[in-house]
Short mmCIF file of C-alpha atoms in Angstrom, two decimals:
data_model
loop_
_atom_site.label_atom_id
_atom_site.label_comp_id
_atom_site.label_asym_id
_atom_site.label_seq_id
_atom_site.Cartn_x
_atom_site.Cartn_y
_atom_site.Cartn_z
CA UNK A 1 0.00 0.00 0.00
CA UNK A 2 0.90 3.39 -0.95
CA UNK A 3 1.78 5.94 1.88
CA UNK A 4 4.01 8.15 3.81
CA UNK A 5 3.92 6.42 7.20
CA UNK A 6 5.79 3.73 8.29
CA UNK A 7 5.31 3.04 11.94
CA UNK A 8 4.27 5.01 15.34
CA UNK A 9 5.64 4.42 18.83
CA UNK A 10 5.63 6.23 21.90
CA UNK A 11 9.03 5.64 23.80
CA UNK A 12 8.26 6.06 27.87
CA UNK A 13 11.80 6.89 28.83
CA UNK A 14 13.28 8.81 31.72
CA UNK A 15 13.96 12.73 30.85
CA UNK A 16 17.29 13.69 29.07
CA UNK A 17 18.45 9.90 29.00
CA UNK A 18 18.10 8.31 25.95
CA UNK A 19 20.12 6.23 24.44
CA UNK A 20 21.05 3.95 21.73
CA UNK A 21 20.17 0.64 24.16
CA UNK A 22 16.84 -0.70 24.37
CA UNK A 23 14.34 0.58 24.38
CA UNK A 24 15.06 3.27 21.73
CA UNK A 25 17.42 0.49 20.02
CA UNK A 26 14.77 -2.18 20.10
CA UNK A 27 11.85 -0.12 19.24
CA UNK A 28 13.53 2.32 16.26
CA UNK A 29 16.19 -0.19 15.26
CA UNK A 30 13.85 -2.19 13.00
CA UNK A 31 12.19 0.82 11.55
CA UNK A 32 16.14 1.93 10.41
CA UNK A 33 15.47 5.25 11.57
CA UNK A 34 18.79 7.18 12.64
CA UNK A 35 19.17 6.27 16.55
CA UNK A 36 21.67 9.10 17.94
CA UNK A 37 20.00 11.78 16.13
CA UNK A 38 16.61 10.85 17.96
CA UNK A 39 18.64 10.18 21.07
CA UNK A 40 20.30 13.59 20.53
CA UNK A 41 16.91 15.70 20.03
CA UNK A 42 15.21 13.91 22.52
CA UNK A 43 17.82 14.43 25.57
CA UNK A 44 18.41 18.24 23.95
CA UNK A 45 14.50 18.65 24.70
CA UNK A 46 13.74 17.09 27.38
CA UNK A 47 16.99 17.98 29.63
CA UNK A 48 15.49 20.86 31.96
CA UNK A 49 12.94 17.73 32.72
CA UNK A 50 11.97 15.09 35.23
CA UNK A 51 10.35 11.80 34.99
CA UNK A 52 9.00 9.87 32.50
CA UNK A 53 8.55 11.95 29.17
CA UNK A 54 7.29 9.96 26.84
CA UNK A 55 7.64 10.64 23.19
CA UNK A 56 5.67 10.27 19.93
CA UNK A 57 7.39 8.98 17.27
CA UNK A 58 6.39 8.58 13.43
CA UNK A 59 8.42 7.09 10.97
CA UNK A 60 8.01 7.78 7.48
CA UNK A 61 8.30 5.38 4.72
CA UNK A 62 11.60 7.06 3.54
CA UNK A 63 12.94 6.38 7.28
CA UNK A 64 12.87 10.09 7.76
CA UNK A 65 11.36 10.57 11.64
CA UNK A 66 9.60 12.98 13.60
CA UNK A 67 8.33 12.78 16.97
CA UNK A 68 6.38 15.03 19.86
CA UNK A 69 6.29 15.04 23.34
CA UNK A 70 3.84 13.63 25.33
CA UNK A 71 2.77 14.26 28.77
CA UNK A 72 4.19 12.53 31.68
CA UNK A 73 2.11 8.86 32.48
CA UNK A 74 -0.32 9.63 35.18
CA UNK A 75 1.42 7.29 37.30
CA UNK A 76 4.58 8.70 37.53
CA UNK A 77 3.39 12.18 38.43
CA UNK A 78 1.09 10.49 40.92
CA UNK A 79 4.03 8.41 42.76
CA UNK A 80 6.39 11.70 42.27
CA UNK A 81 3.38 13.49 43.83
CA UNK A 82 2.49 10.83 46.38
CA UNK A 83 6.55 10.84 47.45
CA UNK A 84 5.95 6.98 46.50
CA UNK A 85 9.61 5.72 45.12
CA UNK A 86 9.77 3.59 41.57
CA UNK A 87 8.83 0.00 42.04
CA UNK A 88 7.02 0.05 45.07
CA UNK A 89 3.39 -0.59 44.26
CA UNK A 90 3.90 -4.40 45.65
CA UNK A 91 0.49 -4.57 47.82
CA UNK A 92 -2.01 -2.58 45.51
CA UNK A 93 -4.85 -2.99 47.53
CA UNK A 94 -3.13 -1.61 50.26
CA UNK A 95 -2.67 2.56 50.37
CA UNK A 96 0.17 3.30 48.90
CA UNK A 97 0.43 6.26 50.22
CA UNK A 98 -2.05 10.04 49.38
CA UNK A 99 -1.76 13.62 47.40
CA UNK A 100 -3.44 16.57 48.74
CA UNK A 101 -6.58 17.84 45.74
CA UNK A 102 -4.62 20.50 44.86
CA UNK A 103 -1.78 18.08 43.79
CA UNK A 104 -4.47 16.38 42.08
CA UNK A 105 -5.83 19.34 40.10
CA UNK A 106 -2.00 20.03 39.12
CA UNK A 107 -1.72 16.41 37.60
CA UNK A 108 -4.46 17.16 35.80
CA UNK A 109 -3.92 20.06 34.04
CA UNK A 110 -0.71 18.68 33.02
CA UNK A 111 -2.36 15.70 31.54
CA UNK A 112 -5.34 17.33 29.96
CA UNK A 113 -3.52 18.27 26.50
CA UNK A 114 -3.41 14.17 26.55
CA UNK A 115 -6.97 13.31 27.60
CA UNK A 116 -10.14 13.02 25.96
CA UNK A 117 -11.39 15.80 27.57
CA UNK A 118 -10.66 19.90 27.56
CA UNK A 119 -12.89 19.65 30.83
CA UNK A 120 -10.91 19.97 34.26
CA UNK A 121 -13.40 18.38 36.14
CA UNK A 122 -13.46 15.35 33.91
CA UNK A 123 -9.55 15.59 33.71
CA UNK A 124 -9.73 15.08 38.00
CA UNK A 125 -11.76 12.13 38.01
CA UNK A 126 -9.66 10.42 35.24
CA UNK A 127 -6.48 10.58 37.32
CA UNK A 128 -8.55 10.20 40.72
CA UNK A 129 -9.52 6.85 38.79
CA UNK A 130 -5.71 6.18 38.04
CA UNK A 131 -4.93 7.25 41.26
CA UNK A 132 -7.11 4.68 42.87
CA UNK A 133 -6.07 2.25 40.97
CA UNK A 134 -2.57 2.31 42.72
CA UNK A 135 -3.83 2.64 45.86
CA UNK A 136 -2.69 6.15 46.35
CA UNK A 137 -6.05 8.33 48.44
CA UNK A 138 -6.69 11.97 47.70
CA UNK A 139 -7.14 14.24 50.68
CA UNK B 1 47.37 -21.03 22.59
CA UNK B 2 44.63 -17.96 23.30
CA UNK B 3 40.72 -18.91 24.35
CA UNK B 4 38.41 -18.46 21.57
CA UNK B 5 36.69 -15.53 21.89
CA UNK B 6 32.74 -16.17 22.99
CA UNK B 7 30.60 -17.16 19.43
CA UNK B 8 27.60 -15.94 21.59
CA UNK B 9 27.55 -12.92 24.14
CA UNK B 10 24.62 -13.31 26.84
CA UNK B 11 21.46 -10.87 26.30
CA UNK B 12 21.73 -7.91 28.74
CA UNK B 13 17.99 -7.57 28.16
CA UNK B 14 15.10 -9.31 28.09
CA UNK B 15 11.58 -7.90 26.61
CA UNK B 16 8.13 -8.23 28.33
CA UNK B 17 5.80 -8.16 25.44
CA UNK B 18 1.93 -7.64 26.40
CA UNK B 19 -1.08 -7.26 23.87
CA UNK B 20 -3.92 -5.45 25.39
CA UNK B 21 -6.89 -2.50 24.88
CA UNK B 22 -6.11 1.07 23.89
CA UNK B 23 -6.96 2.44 27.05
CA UNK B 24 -5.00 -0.02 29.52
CA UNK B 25 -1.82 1.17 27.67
CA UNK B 26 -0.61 3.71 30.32
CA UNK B 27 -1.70 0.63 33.25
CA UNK B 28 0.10 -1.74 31.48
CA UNK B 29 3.22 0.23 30.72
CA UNK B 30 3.69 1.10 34.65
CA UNK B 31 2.99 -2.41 35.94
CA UNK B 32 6.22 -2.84 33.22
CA UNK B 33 7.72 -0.10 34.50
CA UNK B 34 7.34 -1.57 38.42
CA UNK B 35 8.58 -4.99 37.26
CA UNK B 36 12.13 -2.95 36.52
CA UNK B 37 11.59 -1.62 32.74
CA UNK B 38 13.44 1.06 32.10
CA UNK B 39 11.44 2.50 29.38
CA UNK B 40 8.40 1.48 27.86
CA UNK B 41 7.15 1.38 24.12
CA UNK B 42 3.79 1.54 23.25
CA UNK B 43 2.67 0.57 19.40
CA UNK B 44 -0.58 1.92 18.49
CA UNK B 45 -2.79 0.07 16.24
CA UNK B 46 -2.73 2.43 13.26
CA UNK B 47 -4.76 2.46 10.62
CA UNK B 48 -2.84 4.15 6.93
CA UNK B 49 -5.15 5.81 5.11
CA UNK B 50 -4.50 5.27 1.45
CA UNK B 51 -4.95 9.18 0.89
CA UNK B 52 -1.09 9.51 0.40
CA UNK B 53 -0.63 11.89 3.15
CA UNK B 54 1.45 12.30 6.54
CA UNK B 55 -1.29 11.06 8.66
CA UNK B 56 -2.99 7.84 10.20
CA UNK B 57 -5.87 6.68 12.46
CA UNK B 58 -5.38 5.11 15.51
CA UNK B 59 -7.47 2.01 15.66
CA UNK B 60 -9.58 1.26 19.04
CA UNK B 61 -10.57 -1.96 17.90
CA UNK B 62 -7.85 -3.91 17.88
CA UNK B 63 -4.90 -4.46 20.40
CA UNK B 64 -2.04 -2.20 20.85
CA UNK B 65 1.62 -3.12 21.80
CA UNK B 66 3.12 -2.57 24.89
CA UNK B 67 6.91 -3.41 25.02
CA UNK B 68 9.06 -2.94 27.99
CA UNK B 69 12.73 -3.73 28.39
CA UNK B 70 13.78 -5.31 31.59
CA UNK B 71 17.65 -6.27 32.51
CA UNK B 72 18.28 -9.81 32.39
CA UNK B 73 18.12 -12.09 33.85
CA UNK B 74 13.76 -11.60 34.35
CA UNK B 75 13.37 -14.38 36.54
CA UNK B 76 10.71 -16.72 37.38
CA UNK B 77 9.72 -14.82 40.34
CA UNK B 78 9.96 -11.48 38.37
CA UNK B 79 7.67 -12.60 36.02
CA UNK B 80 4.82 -14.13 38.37
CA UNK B 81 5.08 -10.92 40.74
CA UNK B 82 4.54 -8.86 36.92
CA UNK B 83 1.75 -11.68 36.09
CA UNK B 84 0.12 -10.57 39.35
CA UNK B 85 -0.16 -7.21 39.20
CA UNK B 86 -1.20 -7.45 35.48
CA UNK B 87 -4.09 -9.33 36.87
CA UNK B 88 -4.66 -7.14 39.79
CA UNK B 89 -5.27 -4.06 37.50
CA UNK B 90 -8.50 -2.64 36.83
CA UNK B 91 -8.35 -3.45 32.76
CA UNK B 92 -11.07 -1.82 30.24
CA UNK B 93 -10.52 -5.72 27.92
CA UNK B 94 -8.46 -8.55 29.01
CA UNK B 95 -5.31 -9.01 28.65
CA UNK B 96 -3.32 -11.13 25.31
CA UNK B 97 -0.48 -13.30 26.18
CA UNK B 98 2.47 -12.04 27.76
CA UNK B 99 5.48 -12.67 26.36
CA UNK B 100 8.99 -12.54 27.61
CA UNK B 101 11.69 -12.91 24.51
CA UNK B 102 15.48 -12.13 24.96
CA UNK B 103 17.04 -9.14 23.04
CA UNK B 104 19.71 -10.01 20.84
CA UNK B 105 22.54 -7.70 21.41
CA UNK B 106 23.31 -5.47 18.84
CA UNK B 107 25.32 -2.29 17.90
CA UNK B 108 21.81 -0.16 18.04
CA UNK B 109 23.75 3.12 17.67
CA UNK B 110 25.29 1.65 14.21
CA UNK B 111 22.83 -1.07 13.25
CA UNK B 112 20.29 0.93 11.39
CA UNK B 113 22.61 2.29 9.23
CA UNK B 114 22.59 -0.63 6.96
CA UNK B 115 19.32 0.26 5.57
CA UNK B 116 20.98 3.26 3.69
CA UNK B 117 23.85 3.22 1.01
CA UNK B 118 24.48 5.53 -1.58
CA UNK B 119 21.68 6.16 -3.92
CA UNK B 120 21.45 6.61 -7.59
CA UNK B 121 18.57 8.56 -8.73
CA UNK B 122 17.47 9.90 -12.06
CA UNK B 123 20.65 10.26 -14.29
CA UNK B 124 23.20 11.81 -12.17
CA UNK B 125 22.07 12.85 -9.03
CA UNK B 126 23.56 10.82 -6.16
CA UNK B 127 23.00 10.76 -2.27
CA UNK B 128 25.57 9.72 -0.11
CA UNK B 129 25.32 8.87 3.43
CA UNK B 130 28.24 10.52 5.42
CA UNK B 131 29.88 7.37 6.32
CA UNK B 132 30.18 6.01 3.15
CA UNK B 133 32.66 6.35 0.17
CA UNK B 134 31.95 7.57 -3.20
CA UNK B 135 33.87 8.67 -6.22
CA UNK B 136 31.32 10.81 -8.75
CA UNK B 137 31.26 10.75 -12.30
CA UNK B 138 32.27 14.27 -13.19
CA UNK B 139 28.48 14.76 -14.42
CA UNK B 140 26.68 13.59 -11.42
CA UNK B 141 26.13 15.70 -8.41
CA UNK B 142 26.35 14.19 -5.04
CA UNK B 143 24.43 15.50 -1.89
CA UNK B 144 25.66 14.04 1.67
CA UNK B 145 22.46 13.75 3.51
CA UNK B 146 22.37 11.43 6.61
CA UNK B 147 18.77 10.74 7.69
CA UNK B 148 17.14 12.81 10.46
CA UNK B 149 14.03 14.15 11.64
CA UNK B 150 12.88 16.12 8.49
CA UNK B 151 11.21 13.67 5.06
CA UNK B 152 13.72 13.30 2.65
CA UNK B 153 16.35 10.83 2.68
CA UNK B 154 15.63 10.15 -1.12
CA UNK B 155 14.19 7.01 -0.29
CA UNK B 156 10.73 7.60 -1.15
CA UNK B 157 9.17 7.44 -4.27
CA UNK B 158 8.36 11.18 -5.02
CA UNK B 159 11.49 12.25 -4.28
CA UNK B 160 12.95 10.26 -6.50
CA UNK B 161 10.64 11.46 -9.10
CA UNK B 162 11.35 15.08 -7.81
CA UNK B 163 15.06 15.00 -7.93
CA UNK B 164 14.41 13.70 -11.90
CA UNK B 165 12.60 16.36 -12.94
CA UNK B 166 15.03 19.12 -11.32
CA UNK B 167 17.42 17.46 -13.62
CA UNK B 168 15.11 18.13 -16.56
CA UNK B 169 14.75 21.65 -15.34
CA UNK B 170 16.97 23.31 -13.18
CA UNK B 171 19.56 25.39 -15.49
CA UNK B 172 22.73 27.07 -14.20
CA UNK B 173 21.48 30.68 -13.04
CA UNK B 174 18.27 30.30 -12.33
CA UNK B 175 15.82 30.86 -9.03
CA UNK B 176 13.82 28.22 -7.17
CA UNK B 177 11.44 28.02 -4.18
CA UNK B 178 11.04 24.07 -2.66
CA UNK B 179 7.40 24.54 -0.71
CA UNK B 180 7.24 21.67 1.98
CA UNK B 181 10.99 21.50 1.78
CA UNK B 182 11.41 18.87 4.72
CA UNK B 183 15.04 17.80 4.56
CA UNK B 184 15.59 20.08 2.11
CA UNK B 185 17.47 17.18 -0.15
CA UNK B 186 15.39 19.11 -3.10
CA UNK B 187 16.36 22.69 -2.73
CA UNK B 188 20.36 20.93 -2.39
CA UNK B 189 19.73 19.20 -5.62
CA UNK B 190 18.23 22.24 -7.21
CA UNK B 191 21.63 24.51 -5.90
CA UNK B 192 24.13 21.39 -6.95
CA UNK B 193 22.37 21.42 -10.11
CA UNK B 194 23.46 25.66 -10.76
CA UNK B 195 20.34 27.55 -9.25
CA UNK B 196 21.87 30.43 -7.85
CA UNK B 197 18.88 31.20 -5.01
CA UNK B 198 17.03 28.63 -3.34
CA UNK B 199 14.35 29.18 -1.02
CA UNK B 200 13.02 26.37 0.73
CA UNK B 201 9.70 26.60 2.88
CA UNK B 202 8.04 24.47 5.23
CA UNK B 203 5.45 24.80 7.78
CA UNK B 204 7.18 22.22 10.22
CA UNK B 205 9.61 24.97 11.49
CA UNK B 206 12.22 22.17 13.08
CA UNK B 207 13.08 21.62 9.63
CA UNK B 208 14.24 25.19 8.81
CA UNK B 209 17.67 24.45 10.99
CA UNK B 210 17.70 20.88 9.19
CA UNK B 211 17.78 22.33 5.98
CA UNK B 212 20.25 24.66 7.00
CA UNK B 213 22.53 22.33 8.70
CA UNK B 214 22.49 20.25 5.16
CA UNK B 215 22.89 22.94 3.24
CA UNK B 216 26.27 23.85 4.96
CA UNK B 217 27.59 20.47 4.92
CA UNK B 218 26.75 20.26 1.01
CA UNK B 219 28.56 23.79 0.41
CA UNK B 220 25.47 25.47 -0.95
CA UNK B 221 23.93 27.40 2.18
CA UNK B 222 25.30 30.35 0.68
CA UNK B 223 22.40 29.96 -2.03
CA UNK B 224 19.60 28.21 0.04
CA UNK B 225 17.84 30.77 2.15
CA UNK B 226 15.60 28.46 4.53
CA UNK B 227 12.42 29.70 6.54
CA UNK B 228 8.72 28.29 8.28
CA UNK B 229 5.87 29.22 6.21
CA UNK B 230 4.07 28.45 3.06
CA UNK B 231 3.21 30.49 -0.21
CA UNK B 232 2.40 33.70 1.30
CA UNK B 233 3.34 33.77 4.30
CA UNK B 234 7.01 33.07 4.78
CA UNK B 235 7.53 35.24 1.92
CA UNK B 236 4.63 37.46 1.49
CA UNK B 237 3.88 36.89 -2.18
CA UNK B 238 3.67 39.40 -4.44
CA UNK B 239 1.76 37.76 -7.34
CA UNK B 240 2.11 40.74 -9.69
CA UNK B 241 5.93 41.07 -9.43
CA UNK B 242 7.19 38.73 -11.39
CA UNK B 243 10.96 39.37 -10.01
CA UNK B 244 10.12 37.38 -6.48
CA UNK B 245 8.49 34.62 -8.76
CA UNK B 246 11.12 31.72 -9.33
CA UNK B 247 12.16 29.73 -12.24
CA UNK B 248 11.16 26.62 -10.70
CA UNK B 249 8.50 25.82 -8.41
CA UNK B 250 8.76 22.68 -6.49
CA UNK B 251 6.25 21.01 -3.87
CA UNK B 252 6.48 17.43 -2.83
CA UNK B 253 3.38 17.27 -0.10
CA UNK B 254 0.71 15.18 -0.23
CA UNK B 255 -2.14 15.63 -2.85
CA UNK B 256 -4.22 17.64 -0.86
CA UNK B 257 -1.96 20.33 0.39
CA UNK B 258 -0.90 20.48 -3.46
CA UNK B 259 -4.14 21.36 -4.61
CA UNK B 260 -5.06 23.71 -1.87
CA UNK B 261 -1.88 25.43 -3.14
CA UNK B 262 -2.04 24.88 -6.66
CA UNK B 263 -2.73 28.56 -7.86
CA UNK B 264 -0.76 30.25 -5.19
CA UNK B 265 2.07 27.63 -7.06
CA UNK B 266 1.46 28.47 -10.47
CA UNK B 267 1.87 32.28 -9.79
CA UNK B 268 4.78 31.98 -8.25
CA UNK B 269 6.38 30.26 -11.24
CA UNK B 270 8.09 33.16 -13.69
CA UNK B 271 7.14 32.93 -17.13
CA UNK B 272 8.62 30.14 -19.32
CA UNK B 273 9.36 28.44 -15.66
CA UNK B 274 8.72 25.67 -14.07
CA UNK B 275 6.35 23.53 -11.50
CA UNK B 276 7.23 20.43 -10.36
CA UNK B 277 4.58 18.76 -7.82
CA UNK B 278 4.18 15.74 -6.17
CA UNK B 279 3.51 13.69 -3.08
CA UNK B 280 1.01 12.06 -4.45
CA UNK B 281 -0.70 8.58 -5.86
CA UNK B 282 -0.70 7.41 -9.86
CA UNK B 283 -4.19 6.70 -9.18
CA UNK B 284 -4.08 10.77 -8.17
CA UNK B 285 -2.23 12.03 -11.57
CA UNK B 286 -5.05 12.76 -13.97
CA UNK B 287 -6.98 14.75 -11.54
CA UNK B 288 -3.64 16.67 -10.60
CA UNK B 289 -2.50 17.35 -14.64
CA UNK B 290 -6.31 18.63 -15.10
CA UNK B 291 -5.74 21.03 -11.74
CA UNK B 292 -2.38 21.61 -12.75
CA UNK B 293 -4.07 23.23 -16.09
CA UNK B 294 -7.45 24.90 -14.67
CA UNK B 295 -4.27 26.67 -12.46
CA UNK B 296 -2.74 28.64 -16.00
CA UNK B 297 0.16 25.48 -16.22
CA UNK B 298 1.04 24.04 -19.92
CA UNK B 299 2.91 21.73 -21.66
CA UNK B 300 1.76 19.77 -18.40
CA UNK B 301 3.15 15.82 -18.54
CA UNK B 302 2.86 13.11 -15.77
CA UNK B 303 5.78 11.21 -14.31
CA UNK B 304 4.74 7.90 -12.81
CA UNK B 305 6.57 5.92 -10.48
CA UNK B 306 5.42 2.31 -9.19
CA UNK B 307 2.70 4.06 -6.66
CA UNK B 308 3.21 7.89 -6.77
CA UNK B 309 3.76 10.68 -9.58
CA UNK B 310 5.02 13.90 -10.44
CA UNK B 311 3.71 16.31 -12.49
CA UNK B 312 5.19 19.12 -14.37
CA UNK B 313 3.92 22.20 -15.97
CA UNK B 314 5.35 25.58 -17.53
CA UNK B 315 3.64 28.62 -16.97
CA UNK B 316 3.45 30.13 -20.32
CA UNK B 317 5.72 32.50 -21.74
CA UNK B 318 5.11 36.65 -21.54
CA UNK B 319 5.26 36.78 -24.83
CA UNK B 320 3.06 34.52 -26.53
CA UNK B 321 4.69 31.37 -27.21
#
């Protein structure tokens, strides 16, 4: 079939660290799109930054590449927010730990450009869902 | 006598590979992300619309992809605490199999460079990747272009055709404006060819500094002025003033942003000059020539590849010709 696009991926990778291993190797390898220069833009972009920052990658049929940023995963801001470190959602239906509302309105509006939603409101009770879902309470 | 070196080097990494909804993605990606991933990626379902443009549908309806890379070894208990919480989550759909498959090691900064080697195109226009050798015939022109983030490598199909028909076209001396310039491989060709002004446009503004940076390692930024915008706008077009018009016209889009453009195109072609256009389907062609016409173009012919064209058209002479 005829077209322009090759492949999209999002790459969830920490801030200002990318690099040629996987997953940038394993996921843009195949597609034969130039590694360093995608590990280069990305870590030039993203270096004042924190966290997961995922990116949005689309590879064209000529291997050319372009990619945006996304918005952090709700669950990294929420553990960041909750003071929760990586890897320790072991006992999920326990409480993980809690975030104050106004640390829950602040997720939100980060992750609205990413939602299906321009409404706050709606925004909150997605990542009050997401929230829940790793045991962390909002106070 | 010396040990033999290792015919196999152990996998550093290991891949958990889970199929599952759209909207358990981000769920699915931090349970990965718990289990010790250090990055995460997520293949949409995507859906290529055969319109012959830059853009795609996500598709709801099928699984997505959700890769994460773990360092080895992933062991058993690993993988039942990630089993687990997989199962623990609150999922929209359940989940496909998980899979856990080692990564071969490879050279990923180097390895993708074997899908580009110099490239012949048309009758003497040659790209060469930076890290390769090449000794030109004194007719051909070679432009060093390593692959980036802009489209043109001269891999596709239309800029093949493209880069053929500045050969028909481009004379020593004369002006030309590449709209949707990209990598700017075109407006290059166009300067290596003898146009003494380039301008290359394109609404993507990160490709203004890509253009630029080839440009300068080709030699030729001296004649390529780069800038955002599109007819119009980057250059406010003065469509009575024939001396801002250019000799050759070239747009290599997508059929739609062709037409939308198509008389903003023709008037900025000088008299007796050029327009080259493409970025679109065969199948696409005869509507474009008949445009190309209802738009003041003549002599207008059609340059099929196997799946996409190019079409060419002079805007007529001052005099009548």
């Amino acid at each position: 079939m005829a077209k322009k696009v090759r492949a999209v991926v999002t790459l969830q990778i920490p801030a200002g660290k990318a690099n040629p291993a996987p997953p940038v190797g394993t996921a843009l390898g195949p597609q034969g799109i130039n590694i360093m220069e995608f590990c280069k833009a990305y870590n030039e972009q993203t270096k004042a930054m924190e966290g997961v920052i995922p990116a949005r990658i689309t590879v064209f049929e000529d291997r050319s590449f372009n990619f945006i940023l996304k918005t952090p995963p709700a669950s990294d801001l929420l553990r960041r927010a909750a003071g929760i470190p990586k890897g320790s959602a072991k006992n999920l239906t326990q409480r993980a730990g809690s975030i104050t509302r106004a640390q829950l309105t602040e997720i939100a509006k980060i992750k609205l450009p990413d939602l299906n939603t321009d409404n706050l409101d709606d925004a909150m009770r997605i990542v009050e869902g997401s929230a829940r879902s790793m045991g962390i309470e909002v106070n | 006598m010396t040990p033999r070196p290792p015919t196999h080097s152990a996998s550093q990494w290991v891949e958990v590979i889970v199929l599952c909804d759209s909207a358990d993605t981000e769920l699915v990606a931090d349970a990965l992300r718990i289990a010790g991933a250090e990055g995460v990626a997520i293949e949409p379902a995507i859906l290529l619309d055969d319109d012959a443009d830059f853009t795609y549908t996500e598709r709801t309806d099928v699984p997505w992809t959700v890769r994460g890379t773990v360092p080895a070894p992933f062991d058993t208990a690993g993988r039942r605490a990630l089993r687990r919480h997989l199962t623990s989550l609150p999922l929209r759909a359940p989940l496909g199999r998980m899979r856990v498959v080692e990564v071969h090691p490879e050279q990923w900064s180097e390895a993708w460079k074997r899908f580009f080697g110099v490239l012949h195109l048309g009758q003497r226009t040659v790209i060469r990747p930076t890290w390769e050798k090449y000794r030109a015939r004194p007719d051909e022109i070679v432009i060093d272009l390593d692959p980036g983030t802009a489209f043109g490598t001269g891999q596709h199909e239309t800029t093949r055709l493209c880069l053929e028909a500045l050969e028909a076209v481009v004379t020593r001396g004369c002006t030309v404006l590449d709209v949707g310039a990209g990598s700017g491989i075109l407006a290059i060709a166009a300067a290596k060819h003898g146009a003494t002004r380039v301008r290359a446009i394109d609404l993507d503004a990160s490709t203004v500094a890509v253009v630029r940076e080839n440009a300068e390692r080709n030699g030729v930024s001296a004649r390529i002025t780069a800038a955002a915008g599109t007819l119009g706008d980057a250059w406010p077009w003065p469509r009575t003033s024939p001396i801002e018009c250019a000799d050759v016209v070239v747009a290599n889009i997508s059929s739609s942003a062709v037409r939308a453009m198509l008389s903003d195109i023709a008037a900025a072609v000088k008299p007796g000059g050029a327009a080259v256009l493409s970025g679109f389907l065969a199948v696409d062609a005869g509507t474009m020539v008949r445009a190309a016409r209802r738009a003041g173009l003549r002599h207008v012919t059609r340059h099929d590849g196997l799946e996409w064209s190019c079409v060419v058209g002079r805007r007529g002479s001052a005099s009548p010709d």
